[in-house]
PDB file of C-alpha atoms in Angstrom:
ATOM      1  CA  MET A 538       0.007  -0.019   0.032  1.00  0.00           C
ATOM      2  CA  LEU A 539       1.288   3.467  -0.887  1.00  0.00           C
ATOM      3  CA  GLU A 540      -0.192   6.830   0.259  1.00  0.00           C
ATOM      4  CA  VAL A 541       1.627   9.976  -0.785  1.00  0.00           C
ATOM      5  CA  GLY A 542       0.518  13.474  -0.180  1.00  0.00           C
ATOM      6  CA  ALA A 543      -3.331  13.650  -0.061  1.00  0.00           C
ATOM      7  CA  GLY A 544      -3.590  10.101  -1.249  1.00  0.00           C
ATOM      8  CA  ARG A 545      -5.523   7.757   0.913  1.00  0.00           C
ATOM      9  CA  VAL A 546      -6.491   4.080   0.712  1.00  0.00           C
ATOM     10  CA  ALA A 547      -9.732   3.283   2.500  1.00  0.00           C
ATOM     11  CA  TRP A 548     -10.651  -0.317   3.177  1.00  0.00           C
ATOM     12  CA  GLN A 549     -14.481  -0.457   3.151  1.00  0.00           C
ATOM     13  CA  GLU A 550     -16.776  -3.336   3.933  1.00  0.00           C
ATOM     14  CA  ARG A 551     -17.234  -4.440   0.307  1.00  0.00           C
ATOM     15  CA  ALA A 552     -14.680  -2.315  -1.601  1.00  0.00           C
ATOM     16  CA  ILE A 553     -11.357  -0.511  -1.595  1.00  0.00           C
ATOM     17  CA  ARG A 554     -11.390   3.204  -2.312  1.00  0.00           C
ATOM     18  CA  LEU A 555      -8.241   4.811  -3.617  1.00  0.00           C
ATOM     19  CA  GLY A 556      -8.768   8.567  -3.100  1.00  0.00           C
ATOM     20  CA  LEU A 557      -7.122  11.900  -3.527  1.00  0.00           C
ATOM     21  CA  GLY A 558      -8.053  15.071  -1.661  1.00  0.00           C
ATOM     22  CA  ALA A 559      -8.339  18.290  -3.689  1.00  0.00           C
ATOM     23  CA  GLN A 560      -4.967  19.318  -5.184  1.00  0.00           C
ATOM     24  CA  ASP A 561      -3.502  22.768  -6.010  1.00  0.00           C
ATOM     25  CA  GLY A 562      -0.923  21.453  -8.379  1.00  0.00           C
ATOM     26  CA  THR A 563       2.065  21.922  -6.179  1.00  0.00           C
ATOM     27  CA  ARG A 564       2.558  18.466  -4.714  1.00  0.00           C
ATOM     28  CA  TYR A 565       2.404  14.904  -5.861  1.00  0.00           C
ATOM     29  CA  ALA A 566      -0.409  12.793  -4.461  1.00  0.00           C
ATOM     30  CA  ASN A 567      -0.926   8.986  -4.973  1.00  0.00           C
ATOM     31  CA  ALA A 568      -3.140   6.305  -3.496  1.00  0.00           C
ATOM     32  CA  GLN A 569      -2.055   2.828  -4.549  1.00  0.00           C
ATOM     33  CA  VAL A 570      -2.192  -0.775  -3.632  1.00  0.00           C
ATOM     34  CA  ASP A 571       0.101  -3.356  -5.053  1.00  0.00           C
ATOM     35  CA  ASP A 572       1.917  -6.575  -4.305  1.00  0.00           C
ATOM     36  CA  CYS A 573       5.235  -5.460  -5.633  1.00  0.00           C
ATOM     37  CA  HIS A 574       6.680  -5.284  -2.013  1.00  0.00           C
ATOM     38  CA  GLN A 575       6.041  -8.950  -1.555  1.00  0.00           C
ATOM     39  CA  GLY A 576       8.801 -11.574  -2.060  1.00  0.00           C
ATOM     40  CA  GLY A 577      11.807  -9.181  -2.176  1.00  0.00           C
ATOM     41  CA  ALA A 578      12.850  -8.133  -5.608  1.00  0.00           C
ATOM     42  CA  ALA A 579      10.920 -10.831  -7.334  1.00  0.00           C
ATOM     43  CA  PHE A 580       7.573 -10.066  -8.925  1.00  0.00           C
ATOM     44  CA  ARG A 581       4.903 -12.650  -8.508  1.00  0.00           C
ATOM     45  CA  TRP A 582       2.886 -12.890 -11.756  1.00  0.00           C
ATOM     46  CA  ARG A 583       3.609 -14.773 -14.989  1.00  0.00           C
ATOM     47  CA  PRO A 584       1.263 -15.871 -17.780  1.00  0.00           C
ATOM     48  CA  PRO A 585      -1.057 -17.638 -18.230  1.00  0.00           C
ATOM     49  CA  LEU A 586      -3.669 -15.946 -16.056  1.00  0.00           C
ATOM     50  CA  ARG A 587      -6.760 -14.002 -15.972  1.00  0.00           C
ATOM     51  CA  LEU A 588      -7.313 -10.795 -13.899  1.00  0.00           C
ATOM     52  CA  GLN A 589     -10.907  -9.846 -13.063  1.00  0.00           C
ATOM     53  CA  VAL A 590     -11.764  -6.384 -11.548  1.00  0.00           C
ATOM     54  CA  GLU A 591     -14.974  -4.556 -10.880  1.00  0.00           C
ATOM     55  CA  ALA A 592     -14.354  -0.806 -10.589  1.00  0.00           C
ATOM     56  CA  ARG A 593     -15.785   2.639 -10.943  1.00  0.00           C
ATOM     57  CA  PHE A 594     -14.390   6.153 -10.673  1.00  0.00           C
ATOM     58  CA  SER A 595     -15.749   9.323  -9.094  1.00  0.00           C
ATOM     59  CA  HIS A 596     -15.688  11.367 -12.335  1.00  0.00           C
ATOM     60  CA  GLY A 597     -16.034  10.773 -16.036  1.00  0.00           C
ATOM     61  CA  VAL A 598     -13.383  10.835 -18.644  1.00  0.00           C
ATOM     62  CA  GLY A 599     -13.790  14.588 -19.214  1.00  0.00           C
ATOM     63  CA  GLU A 600     -13.408  15.620 -15.556  1.00  0.00           C
ATOM     64  CA  LEU A 601     -10.947  13.083 -14.117  1.00  0.00           C
ATOM     65  CA  ARG A 602      -7.318  14.366 -13.859  1.00  0.00           C
ATOM     66  CA  GLY A 603      -3.918  12.718 -13.381  1.00  0.00           C
ATOM     67  CA  THR A 604      -3.425   9.043 -14.162  1.00  0.00           C
ATOM     68  CA  ALA A 605      -5.130   5.959 -12.733  1.00  0.00           C
ATOM     69  CA  GLY A 606      -5.695   2.263 -13.498  1.00  0.00           C
ATOM     70  CA  PHE A 607      -5.142  -1.364 -12.631  1.00  0.00           C
ATOM     71  CA  GLY A 608      -3.305  -4.301 -14.003  1.00  0.00           C
ATOM     72  CA  PHE A 609       0.169  -5.502 -14.114  1.00  0.00           C
ATOM     73  CA  TRP A 610       3.652  -3.633 -14.322  1.00  0.00           C
ATOM     74  CA  ASN A 611       7.255  -4.013 -13.393  1.00  0.00           C
ATOM     75  CA  ASP A 612       7.434  -0.815 -11.348  1.00  0.00           C
ATOM     76  CA  PRO A 613      10.191   0.703 -13.674  1.00  0.00           C
ATOM     77  CA  PHE A 614      10.587   3.874 -11.543  1.00  0.00           C
ATOM     78  CA  GLY A 615      11.072   2.098  -8.258  1.00  0.00           C
ATOM     79  CA  MET A 616       7.955   3.657  -6.646  1.00  0.00           C
ATOM     80  CA  THR A 617       7.436   0.561  -4.508  1.00  0.00           C
ATOM     81  CA  GLY A 618      11.018   0.392  -3.264  1.00  0.00           C
ATOM     82  CA  LYS A 619      12.623  -1.667  -6.053  1.00  0.00           C
ATOM     83  CA  PRO A 620      16.342  -1.000  -5.810  1.00  0.00           C
ATOM     84  CA  ARG A 621      16.870   0.012  -9.374  1.00  0.00           C
ATOM     85  CA  LEU A 622      15.299   1.701 -12.403  1.00  0.00           C
ATOM     86  CA  ASP A 623      14.116  -0.464 -15.317  1.00  0.00           C
ATOM     87  CA  LEU A 624      12.654  -0.209 -18.813  1.00  0.00           C
ATOM     88  CA  PRO A 625       8.900  -0.368 -18.612  1.00  0.00           C
ATOM     89  CA  ARG A 626       6.687  -3.425 -19.004  1.00  0.00           C
ATOM     90  CA  THR A 627       2.912  -3.053 -18.579  1.00  0.00           C
ATOM     91  CA  LEU A 628      -0.427  -4.843 -19.206  1.00  0.00           C
ATOM     92  CA  TRP A 629      -3.345  -2.807 -17.788  1.00  0.00           C
ATOM     93  CA  PHE A 630      -6.349  -0.592 -18.062  1.00  0.00           C
ATOM     94  CA  PHE A 631      -4.897   2.846 -17.963  1.00  0.00           C
ATOM     95  CA  PHE A 632      -6.266   6.353 -17.643  1.00  0.00           C
ATOM     96  CA  ALA A 633      -4.485   9.652 -18.420  1.00  0.00           C
ATOM     97  CA  GLY A 634      -6.145  13.063 -18.187  1.00  0.00           C
ATOM     98  CA  PRO A 635      -5.120  16.336 -19.717  1.00  0.00           C
ATOM     99  CA  PRO A 636      -2.510  17.633 -20.217  1.00  0.00           C
ATOM    100  CA  SER A 637      -0.978  14.153 -20.562  1.00  0.00           C
ATOM    101  CA  ASP A 638      -0.388  13.052 -24.161  1.00  0.00           C
ATOM    102  CA  LEU A 639       1.054   9.529 -24.594  1.00  0.00           C
ATOM    103  CA  PRO A 640       0.296   8.757 -28.308  1.00  0.00           C
ATOM    104  CA  LEU A 641       2.233   5.496 -28.395  1.00  0.00           C
ATOM    105  CA  ALA A 642      -0.187   3.470 -30.612  1.00  0.00           C
ATOM    106  CA  VAL A 643      -0.922   4.634 -34.033  1.00  0.00           C
ATOM    107  CA  GLY A 644      -4.486   5.872 -34.386  1.00  0.00           C
ATOM    108  CA  VAL A 645      -5.226   5.806 -30.649  1.00  0.00           C
ATOM    109  CA  PRO A 646      -5.559   9.101 -28.691  1.00  0.00           C
ATOM    110  CA  GLY A 647      -2.718   9.968 -26.214  1.00  0.00           C
ATOM    111  CA  ARG A 648      -5.075  10.327 -23.249  1.00  0.00           C
ATOM    112  CA  GLY A 649      -8.329   8.901 -21.992  1.00  0.00           C
ATOM    113  CA  TRP A 650      -9.436   5.412 -20.635  1.00  0.00           C
ATOM    114  CA  LYS A 651      -7.526   2.660 -22.521  1.00  0.00           C
ATOM    115  CA  ALA A 652      -6.574  -1.034 -22.585  1.00  0.00           C
ATOM    116  CA  ALA A 653      -2.824  -0.961 -23.134  1.00  0.00           C
ATOM    117  CA  THR A 654       0.384  -3.025 -23.333  1.00  0.00           C
ATOM    118  CA  LEU A 655       4.096  -2.182 -23.536  1.00  0.00           C
ATOM    119  CA  ASP A 656       7.221  -4.209 -23.185  1.00  0.00           C
ATOM    120  CA  ALA A 657      10.440  -2.243 -23.555  1.00  0.00           C
ATOM    121  CA  ARG A 658      12.446  -5.039 -22.072  1.00  0.00           C
ATOM    122  CA  ARG A 659      12.351  -7.378 -25.141  1.00  0.00           C
ATOM    123  CA  TRP A 660      15.604  -7.923 -26.959  1.00  0.00           C
ATOM    124  CA  GLU A 661      14.248  -6.308 -30.159  1.00  0.00           C
ATOM    125  CA  ALA A 662      13.527  -3.113 -28.139  1.00  0.00           C
ATOM    126  CA  LEU A 663      16.869  -3.143 -26.474  1.00  0.00           C
ATOM    127  CA  ALA A 664      18.607  -3.542 -29.751  1.00  0.00           C
ATOM    128  CA  ALA A 665      17.016  -0.391 -31.042  1.00  0.00           C
ATOM    129  CA  LEU A 666      18.024   1.860 -28.156  1.00  0.00           C
ATOM    130  CA  PRO A 667      21.449   2.884 -29.657  1.00  0.00           C
ATOM    131  CA  SER A 668      19.787   4.340 -32.746  1.00  0.00           C
ATOM    132  CA  ALA A 669      17.096   6.221 -30.866  1.00  0.00           C
ATOM    133  CA  PRO A 670      18.960   9.649 -30.794  1.00  0.00           C
ATOM    134  CA  LEU A 671      19.057   9.504 -34.599  1.00  0.00           C
ATOM    135  CA  VAL A 672      15.552   8.168 -35.221  1.00  0.00           C
ATOM    136  CA  VAL A 673      13.519  10.387 -32.891  1.00  0.00           C
ATOM    137  CA  PRO A 674      14.262  13.681 -34.605  1.00  0.00           C
ATOM    138  CA  MET A 675      13.439  12.068 -37.963  1.00  0.00           C
ATOM    139  CA  LEU A 676       9.970  11.101 -36.640  1.00  0.00           C
ATOM    140  CA  ARG A 677       9.054  14.815 -36.829  1.00  0.00           C
ATOM    141  CA  ILE A 678       8.728  14.390 -40.587  1.00  0.00           C
ATOM    142  CA  PRO A 679       5.143  13.012 -41.053  1.00  0.00           C
ATOM    143  CA  TRP A 680       5.904  10.526 -43.772  1.00  0.00           C
ATOM    144  CA  LEU A 681       8.860   9.041 -41.817  1.00  0.00           C
ATOM    145  CA  TYR A 682       6.693   8.708 -38.816  1.00  0.00           C
ATOM    146  CA  ARG A 683       3.992   6.901 -40.646  1.00  0.00           C
ATOM    147  CA  TRP A 684       6.594   4.534 -42.119  1.00  0.00           C
ATOM    148  CA  TRP A 685       8.807   3.988 -39.127  1.00  0.00           C
ATOM    149  CA  TRP A 686       6.735   4.191 -35.976  1.00  0.00           C
ATOM    150  CA  PRO A 687       4.504   1.109 -36.573  1.00  0.00           C
ATOM    151  CA  ARG A 688       7.770  -0.865 -36.787  1.00  0.00           C
ATOM    152  CA  VAL A 689       8.887   0.601 -33.397  1.00  0.00           C
ATOM    153  CA  GLN A 690       5.433  -0.089 -32.025  1.00  0.00           C
ATOM    154  CA  ARG A 691       5.766  -3.821 -32.910  1.00  0.00           C
ATOM    155  CA  ARG A 692       9.233  -4.005 -31.272  1.00  0.00           C
ATOM    156  CA  LEU A 693       8.008  -2.463 -28.069  1.00  0.00           C
ATOM    157  CA  ARG A 694       4.826  -4.678 -28.123  1.00  0.00           C
ATOM    158  CA  ILE A 695       2.664  -1.602 -27.887  1.00  0.00           C
ATOM    159  CA  GLY A 696      -1.053  -2.223 -28.233  1.00  0.00           C
ATOM    160  CA  GLU A 697      -3.894  -0.001 -27.253  1.00  0.00           C
ATOM    161  CA  ALA A 698      -7.645   0.526 -27.540  1.00  0.00           C
ATOM    162  CA  VAL A 699      -9.980   3.196 -26.147  1.00  0.00           C
ATOM    163  CA  VAL A 700     -12.488   1.835 -23.669  1.00  0.00           C
ATOM    164  CA  PRO A 701     -15.727   3.603 -24.342  1.00  0.00           C
ATOM    165  CA  VAL A 702     -17.621   3.296 -21.046  1.00  0.00           C
ATOM    166  CA  ASP A 703     -19.048   5.536 -18.331  1.00  0.00           C
ATOM    167  CA  LEU A 704     -16.326   5.575 -15.805  1.00  0.00           C
ATOM    168  CA  GLN A 705     -18.739   6.455 -13.020  1.00  0.00           C
ATOM    169  CA  ALA A 706     -20.710   3.245 -13.476  1.00  0.00           C
ATOM    170  CA  TRP A 707     -19.578  -0.186 -12.134  1.00  0.00           C
ATOM    171  CA  HIS A 708     -17.973  -2.223 -14.876  1.00  0.00           C
ATOM    172  CA  ARG A 709     -16.389  -5.737 -14.975  1.00  0.00           C
ATOM    173  CA  TYR A 710     -12.886  -5.612 -16.439  1.00  0.00           C
ATOM    174  CA  GLU A 711     -10.846  -8.616 -17.430  1.00  0.00           C
ATOM    175  CA  ILE A 712      -7.302  -9.125 -18.685  1.00  0.00           C
ATOM    176  CA  GLU A 713      -6.309 -12.485 -20.199  1.00  0.00           C
ATOM    177  CA  TRP A 714      -2.597 -12.700 -20.146  1.00  0.00           C
ATOM    178  CA  GLY A 715      -1.182 -15.477 -22.245  1.00  0.00           C
ATOM    179  CA  VAL A 716       2.317 -16.422 -23.173  1.00  0.00           C
ATOM    180  CA  ALA A 717       1.804 -15.378 -26.892  1.00  0.00           C
ATOM    181  CA  GLN A 718      -1.347 -13.239 -26.780  1.00  0.00           C
ATOM    182  CA  CYS A 719      -3.461 -11.121 -24.482  1.00  0.00           C
ATOM    183  CA  ARG A 720      -7.167 -10.034 -24.473  1.00  0.00           C
ATOM    184  CA  PHE A 721      -9.003  -7.292 -22.695  1.00  0.00           C
ATOM    185  CA  TRP A 722     -12.667  -7.620 -21.823  1.00  0.00           C
ATOM    186  CA  VAL A 723     -15.196  -5.110 -20.451  1.00  0.00           C
ATOM    187  CA  ASP A 724     -18.568  -6.416 -19.259  1.00  0.00           C
ATOM    188  CA  GLY A 725     -18.043  -9.481 -21.248  1.00  0.00           C
ATOM    189  CA  LEU A 726     -17.267  -7.802 -24.498  1.00  0.00           C
ATOM    190  CA  LEU A 727     -13.857  -8.093 -26.180  1.00  0.00           C
ATOM    191  CA  ILE A 728     -12.168  -4.641 -26.352  1.00  0.00           C
ATOM    192  CA  LEU A 729      -8.603  -5.558 -27.519  1.00  0.00           C
ATOM    193  CA  HIS A 730      -7.045  -8.768 -28.766  1.00  0.00           C
ATOM    194  CA  LEU A 731      -3.350  -8.742 -29.458  1.00  0.00           C
ATOM    195  CA  PRO A 732      -1.271 -11.540 -31.053  1.00  0.00           C
ATOM    196  CA  PHE A 733       1.534 -10.834 -28.524  1.00  0.00           C
ATOM    197  CA  ALA A 734       1.861 -10.098 -24.797  1.00  0.00           C
ATOM    198  CA  PRO A 735       4.430  -8.549 -22.490  1.00  0.00           C
ATOM    199  CA  GLY A 736       6.730 -10.983 -20.732  1.00  0.00           C
ATOM    200  CA  GLY A 737       6.751 -11.683 -17.071  1.00  0.00           C
ATOM    201  CA  PRO A 738       7.252 -11.552 -14.132  1.00  0.00           C
ATOM    202  CA  MET A 739       5.293  -8.384 -13.149  1.00  0.00           C
ATOM    203  CA  GLY A 740       3.454  -7.119 -10.132  1.00  0.00           C
ATOM    204  CA  LEU A 741      -0.125  -6.335  -9.551  1.00  0.00           C
ATOM    205  CA  VAL A 742      -1.111  -2.595  -9.054  1.00  0.00           C
ATOM    206  CA  ALA A 743      -4.002  -0.220  -8.710  1.00  0.00           C
ATOM    207  CA  TRP A 744      -3.658   3.487  -8.272  1.00  0.00           C
ATOM    208  CA  ILE A 745      -4.870   7.006  -8.785  1.00  0.00           C
ATOM    209  CA  ASP A 746      -2.496  10.011  -8.713  1.00  0.00           C
ATOM    210  CA  ASN A 747      -2.350  13.672  -9.852  1.00  0.00           C
ATOM    211  CA  GLN A 748       0.671  13.409 -12.251  1.00  0.00           C
ATOM    212  CA  TYR A 749       0.696  14.064 -15.967  1.00  0.00           C
ATOM    213  CA  MET A 750       3.130  13.084 -18.696  1.00  0.00           C
ATOM    214  CA  GLU A 751       3.719  14.120 -22.229  1.00  0.00           C
ATOM    215  CA  MET A 752       5.965  11.659 -24.202  1.00  0.00           C
ATOM    216  CA  THR A 753       5.610  11.442 -28.004  1.00  0.00           C
ATOM    217  CA  PRO A 754       7.415   9.578 -30.717  1.00  0.00           C
ATOM    218  CA  GLN A 755       8.731  12.906 -31.978  1.00  0.00           C
ATOM    219  CA  GLY A 756      10.711  13.491 -28.692  1.00  0.00           C
ATOM    220  CA  ARG A 757       8.402  15.847 -26.776  1.00  0.00           C
ATOM    221  CA  PHE A 758       8.745  15.141 -23.054  1.00  0.00           C
ATOM    222  CA  ARG A 759       7.529  16.746 -19.957  1.00  0.00           C
ATOM    223  CA  HIS A 760       5.841  15.700 -16.753  1.00  0.00           C
ATOM    224  CA  GLY A 761       4.552  17.171 -13.467  1.00  0.00           C
ATOM    225  CA  VAL A 762       1.505  17.424 -11.314  1.00  0.00           C
ATOM    226  CA  VAL A 763      -1.872  19.006 -11.968  1.00  0.00           C
ATOM    227  CA  MET A 764      -4.585  20.801 -10.068  1.00  0.00           C
ATOM    228  CA  ALA A 765      -7.443  18.400  -9.416  1.00  0.00           C
ATOM    229  CA  GLN A 766     -10.647  18.122  -7.481  1.00  0.00           C
ATOM    230  CA  ALA A 767     -11.136  15.417  -4.895  1.00  0.00           C
ATOM    231  CA  GLN A 768     -11.475  12.117  -6.838  1.00  0.00           C
ATOM    232  CA  TRP A 769     -11.273   8.413  -6.290  1.00  0.00           C
ATOM    233  CA  LEU A 770     -11.088   4.895  -7.837  1.00  0.00           C
ATOM    234  CA  GLU A 771     -13.203   2.240  -6.127  1.00  0.00           C
ATOM    235  CA  ILE A 772     -12.708  -1.432  -6.556  1.00  0.00           C
ATOM    236  CA  ARG A 773     -15.135  -3.968  -5.075  1.00  0.00           C
ATOM    237  CA  ARG A 774     -13.929  -7.163  -6.634  1.00  0.00           C
ATOM    238  CA  LEU A 775     -10.477  -8.264  -7.650  1.00  0.00           C
ATOM    239  CA  GLN A 776      -9.493 -11.865  -8.562  1.00  0.00           C
ATOM    240  CA  ILE A 777      -6.702 -13.527 -10.396  1.00  0.00           C
ATOM    241  CA  VAL A 778      -7.454 -16.938 -11.860  1.00  0.00           C
ATOM    242  CA  ARG A 779      -4.545 -19.143 -13.088  1.00  0.00           C
TER     243      ARG A 779
END
């Protein structure tokens, strides 16, 4: 469990509420539950498995700020006490509000409520790192971006789809994590099916915070914290089936 600034984790009778108090944009706040602290440096989860979550938010897509979500990650920034930084690996339902802009998948908006995957620890991704300083400036040329970025996206195992639901209503979310594929379901409907999947192991995480990040293929990068009203993510059922 992680509570930073005005972030609070409230264990209710039938749900967990991850909440943030009103924020003036000067301090970072986060309410988070995870199992990344367990078992020392080793993460617990590997495919195949299925994650099932019932969740809702205090606000809709247009009003929610910061980032939030639930699923699996490798804690690349050491937020849960991991001793070293790492390249990111994620498999989750992810929200980013304005001014965040993370347009990693071609044709998918850089913010909003999405099903998303990323695996920058694959050997194909690592092999491309030395050329990044040369390639990134070239992606500012539109035709080069259209030609090159889909290839980068495949190497990084980036897959995304917008989840078009009312965030304030209860929904049943599922992630099916296989060795060679993954699927995302909402209320029994398939939202995203990818013929690949991030590798393991990863840790389970659910959070809501007030940060934003802009990171584009063309090399724009900035991050910080935003002003936000009091807001929360509530989870009343979470189950992992192997």
